[in-house]
Coordinates of C-alpha atoms in Angstrom, one line a residue:
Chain A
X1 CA -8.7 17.7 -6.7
X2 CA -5.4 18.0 -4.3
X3 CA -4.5 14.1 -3.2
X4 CA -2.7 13.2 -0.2
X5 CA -0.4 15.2 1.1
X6 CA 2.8 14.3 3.5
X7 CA 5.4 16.5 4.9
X8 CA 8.1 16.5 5.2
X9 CA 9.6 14.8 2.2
X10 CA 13.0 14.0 4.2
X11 CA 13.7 13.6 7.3
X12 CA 17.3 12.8 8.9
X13 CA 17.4 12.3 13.1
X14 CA 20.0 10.6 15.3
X15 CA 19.4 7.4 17.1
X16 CA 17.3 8.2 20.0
X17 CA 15.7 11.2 19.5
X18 CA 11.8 11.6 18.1
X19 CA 10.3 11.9 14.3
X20 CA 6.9 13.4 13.6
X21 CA 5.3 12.9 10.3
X22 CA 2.5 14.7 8.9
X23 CA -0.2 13.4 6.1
X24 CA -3.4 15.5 4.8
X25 CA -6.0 13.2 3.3
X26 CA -7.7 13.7 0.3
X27 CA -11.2 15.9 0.8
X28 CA -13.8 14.4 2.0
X29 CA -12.0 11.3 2.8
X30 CA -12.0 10.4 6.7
X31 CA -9.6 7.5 7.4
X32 CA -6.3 7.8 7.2
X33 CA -3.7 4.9 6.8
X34 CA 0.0 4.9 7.9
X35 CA 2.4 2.2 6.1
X36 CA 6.0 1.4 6.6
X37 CA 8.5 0.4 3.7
X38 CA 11.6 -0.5 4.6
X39 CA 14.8 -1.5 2.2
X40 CA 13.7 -4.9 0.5
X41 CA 10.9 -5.1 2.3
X42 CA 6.7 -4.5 1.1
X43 CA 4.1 -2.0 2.8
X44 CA 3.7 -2.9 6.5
X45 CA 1.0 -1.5 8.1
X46 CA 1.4 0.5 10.9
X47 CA -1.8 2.5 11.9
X48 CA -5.1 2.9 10.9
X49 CA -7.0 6.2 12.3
X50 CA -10.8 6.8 11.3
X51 CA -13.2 9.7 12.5
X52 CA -10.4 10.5 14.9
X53 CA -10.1 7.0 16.6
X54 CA -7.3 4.3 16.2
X55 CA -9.1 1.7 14.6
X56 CA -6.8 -0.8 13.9
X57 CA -2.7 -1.5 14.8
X58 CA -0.1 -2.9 12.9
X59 CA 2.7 -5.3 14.4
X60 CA 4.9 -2.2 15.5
X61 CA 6.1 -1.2 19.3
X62 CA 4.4 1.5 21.2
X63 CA 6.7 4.2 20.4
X64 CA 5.0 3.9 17.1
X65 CA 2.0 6.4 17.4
X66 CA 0.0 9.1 16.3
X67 CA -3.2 10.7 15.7
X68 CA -5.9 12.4 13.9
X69 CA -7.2 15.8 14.0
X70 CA -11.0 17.0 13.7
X71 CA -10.2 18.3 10.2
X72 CA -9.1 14.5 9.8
X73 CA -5.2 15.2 8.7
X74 CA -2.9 13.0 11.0
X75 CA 0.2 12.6 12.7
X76 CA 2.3 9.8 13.0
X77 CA 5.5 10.1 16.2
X78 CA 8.4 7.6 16.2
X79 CA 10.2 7.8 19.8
X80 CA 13.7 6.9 20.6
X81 CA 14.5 6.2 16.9
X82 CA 16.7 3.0 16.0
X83 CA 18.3 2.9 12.6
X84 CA 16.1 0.1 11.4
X85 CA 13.1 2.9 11.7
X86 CA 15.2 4.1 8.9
X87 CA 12.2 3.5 5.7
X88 CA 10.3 5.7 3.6
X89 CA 6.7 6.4 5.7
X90 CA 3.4 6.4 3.5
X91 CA 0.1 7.6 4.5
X92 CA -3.2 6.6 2.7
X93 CA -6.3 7.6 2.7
X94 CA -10.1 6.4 2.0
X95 CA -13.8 6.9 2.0
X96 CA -14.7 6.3 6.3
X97 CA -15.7 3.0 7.5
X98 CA -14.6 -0.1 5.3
X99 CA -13.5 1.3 2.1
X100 CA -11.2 -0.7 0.4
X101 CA -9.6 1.6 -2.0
X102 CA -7.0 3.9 0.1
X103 CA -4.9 6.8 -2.1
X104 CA -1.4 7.0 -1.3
X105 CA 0.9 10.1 -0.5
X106 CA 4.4 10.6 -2.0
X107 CA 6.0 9.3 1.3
X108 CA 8.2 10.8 3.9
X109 CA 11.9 9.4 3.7
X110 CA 13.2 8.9 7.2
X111 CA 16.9 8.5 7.5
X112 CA 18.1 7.7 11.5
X113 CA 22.2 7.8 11.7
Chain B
X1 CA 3.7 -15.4 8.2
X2 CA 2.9 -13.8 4.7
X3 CA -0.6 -13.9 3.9
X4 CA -0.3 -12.3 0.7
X5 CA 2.5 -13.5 -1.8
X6 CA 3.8 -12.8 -5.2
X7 CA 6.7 -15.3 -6.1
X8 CA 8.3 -13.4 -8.8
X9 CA 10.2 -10.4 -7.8
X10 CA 10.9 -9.3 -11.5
X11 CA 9.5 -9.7 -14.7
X12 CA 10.4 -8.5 -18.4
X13 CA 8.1 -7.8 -21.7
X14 CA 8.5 -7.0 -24.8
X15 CA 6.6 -3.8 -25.5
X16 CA 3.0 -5.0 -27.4
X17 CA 2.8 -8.3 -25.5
X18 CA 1.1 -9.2 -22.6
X19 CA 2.4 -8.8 -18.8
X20 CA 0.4 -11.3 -16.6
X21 CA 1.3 -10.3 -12.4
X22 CA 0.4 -13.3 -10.3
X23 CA -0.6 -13.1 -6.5
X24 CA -1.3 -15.7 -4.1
X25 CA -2.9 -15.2 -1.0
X26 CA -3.7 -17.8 2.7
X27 CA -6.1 -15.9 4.2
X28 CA -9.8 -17.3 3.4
X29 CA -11.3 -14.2 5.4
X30 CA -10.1 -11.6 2.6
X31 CA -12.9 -10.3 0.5
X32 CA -11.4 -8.0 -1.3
X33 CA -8.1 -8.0 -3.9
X34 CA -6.2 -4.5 -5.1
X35 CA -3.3 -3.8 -7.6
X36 CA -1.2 -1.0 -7.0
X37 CA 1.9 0.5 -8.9
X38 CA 4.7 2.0 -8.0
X39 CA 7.9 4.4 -9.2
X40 CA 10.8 5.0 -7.4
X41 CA 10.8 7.5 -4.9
X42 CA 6.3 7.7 -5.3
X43 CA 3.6 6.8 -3.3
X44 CA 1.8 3.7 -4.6
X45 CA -1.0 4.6 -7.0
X46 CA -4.3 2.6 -7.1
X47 CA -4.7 0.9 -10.6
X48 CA -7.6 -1.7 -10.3
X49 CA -9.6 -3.9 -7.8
X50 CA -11.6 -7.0 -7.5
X51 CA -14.7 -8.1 -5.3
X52 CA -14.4 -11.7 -4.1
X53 CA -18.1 -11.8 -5.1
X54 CA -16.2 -11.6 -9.2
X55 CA -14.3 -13.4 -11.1
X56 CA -12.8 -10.5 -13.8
X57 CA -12.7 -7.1 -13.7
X58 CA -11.4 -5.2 -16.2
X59 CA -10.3 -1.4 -17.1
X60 CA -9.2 -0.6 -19.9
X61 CA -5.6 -2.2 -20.6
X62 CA -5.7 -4.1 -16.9
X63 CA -7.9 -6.9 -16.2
X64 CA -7.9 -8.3 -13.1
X65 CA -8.6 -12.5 -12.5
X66 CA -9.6 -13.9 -9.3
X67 CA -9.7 -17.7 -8.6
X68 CA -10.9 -18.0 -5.2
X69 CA -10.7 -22.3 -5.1
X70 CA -7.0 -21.6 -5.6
X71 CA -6.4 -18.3 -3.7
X72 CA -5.0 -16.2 -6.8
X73 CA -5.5 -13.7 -8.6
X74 CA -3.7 -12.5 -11.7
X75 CA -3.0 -8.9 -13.7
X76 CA -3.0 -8.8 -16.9
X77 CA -1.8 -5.8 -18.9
X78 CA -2.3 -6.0 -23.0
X79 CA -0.7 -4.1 -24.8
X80 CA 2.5 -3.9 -22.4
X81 CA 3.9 0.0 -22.8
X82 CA 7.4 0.6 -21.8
X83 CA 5.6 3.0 -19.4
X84 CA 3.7 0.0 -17.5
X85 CA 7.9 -0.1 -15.7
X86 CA 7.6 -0.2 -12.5
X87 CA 6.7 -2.3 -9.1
X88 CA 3.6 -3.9 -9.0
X89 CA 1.5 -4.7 -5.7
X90 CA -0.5 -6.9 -5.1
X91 CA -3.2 -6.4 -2.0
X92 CA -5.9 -7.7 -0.1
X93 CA -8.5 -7.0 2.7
X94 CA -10.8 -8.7 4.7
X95 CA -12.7 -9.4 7.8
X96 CA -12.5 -6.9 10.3
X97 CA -9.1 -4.8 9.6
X98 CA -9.5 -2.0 7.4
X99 CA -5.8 -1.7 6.5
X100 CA -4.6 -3.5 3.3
X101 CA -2.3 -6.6 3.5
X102 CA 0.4 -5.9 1.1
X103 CA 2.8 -8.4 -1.1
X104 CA 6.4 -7.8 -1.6
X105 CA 5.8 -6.8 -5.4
X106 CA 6.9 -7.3 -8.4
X107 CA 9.1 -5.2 -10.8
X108 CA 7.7 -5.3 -14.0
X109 CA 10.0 -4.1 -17.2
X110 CA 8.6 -3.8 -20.6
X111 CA 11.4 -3.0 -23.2
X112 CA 10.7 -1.2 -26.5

């Protein structure tokens, strides 16, 4: 069985501009999970998206967003990028509702110059 | 405010011997405790997990203690492989939020 997926691996944009990341949960899994690591630093939560709703919000700005699509993959947008959005991006996912267990992707590695 | 804490950034093993992770948490609401691993570069990967309705949980080399009176739980990994090298995670949930409250982790070597 295929686990979480996230694309694209890399990513390098200037200060300013916008970042889209893309995550495919595992089958039959409907919530999706978006973390943040940055350099020295643990998982921060960012977003929590289940049956297509934003269930839950991490200490982040609002040009931290995203969204979940009916087949339940998700997308998570960074606008006017600062160089400390520079951190590698992981999506989870889980069973719906309160599951605790959530299964990570490899991570997408944003770099902002 | 960190709600989940592991004090030791690094820890090293002797291959054979035992690794015990420790995690401290603040938050009485939490209900339920994770471990997760992680190599460079990799997404974290789930390795064991812990009801606050137990005390031990165990699979095969990890075993997982919680002592709720003192808010910590432990992981212990016997036999230590040097393949057990890596950053270890300690996590938590609880109440209404569905998204895990991570520690900072700890980097675990085991040397042949």
């Amino acid at each position: 069985e295929a686990g979480v997926t996230q694309s694209p691996t890399h990513l390098i944009k200037t200060r300013g501009q916008q970042a889209t990341l893309r995550c495919s949960p595992i089958s039959g899994h409907t919530s999706v999970y978006w973390y943040q690591q940055a350099l020295g630093l643990g998982l921060q939560f960012l977003l929590w998206y289940d049956e297509g709703e934003e269930r839950n919000r991490g200490n982040f700005p609002p040009r931290f967003s995203g969204r979940q699509f009916p087949n339940y993959s998700s997308e998570l947008n960074v606008n006017a990028l600062e160089l400390e959005d520079s951190a590698l991006y992981l999506c989870a996912s889980s069973l719906g509702g309160r599951s605790y267990e959530q299964y990570f992707g490899p991570g997408t590695r944003l770099t902002v110059t | 405010d960190q709600q989940v804490k592991q004090n030791s950034p690094s820890l090293s093993v002797q291959e054979g011997r035992i690794s015990i992770l420790n995690c401290d948490y603040t938050n009485s609401m939490f209900d339920y405790f994770l471990w997760y691993k992680k190599y460079p570069a990799e997404g974290p990967t789930f390795l064991i997990s812990i009801s606050s309705i137990k005390d031990k949980n165990e699979d095969g080399r990890f075993t997982v203690f919680l002592n709720k009176s003192a808010k910590h739980l432990s992981l212990h990994i016997v036999p230590s492989q040097p393949g057990d090298s890596a950053v270890y995670f300690c996590a938590a949930s609880g109440g209404s939020q569905g998204n895990l409250i991570f520690g900072k982790g700890t980097k675990l070597s085991v040397k042949p």
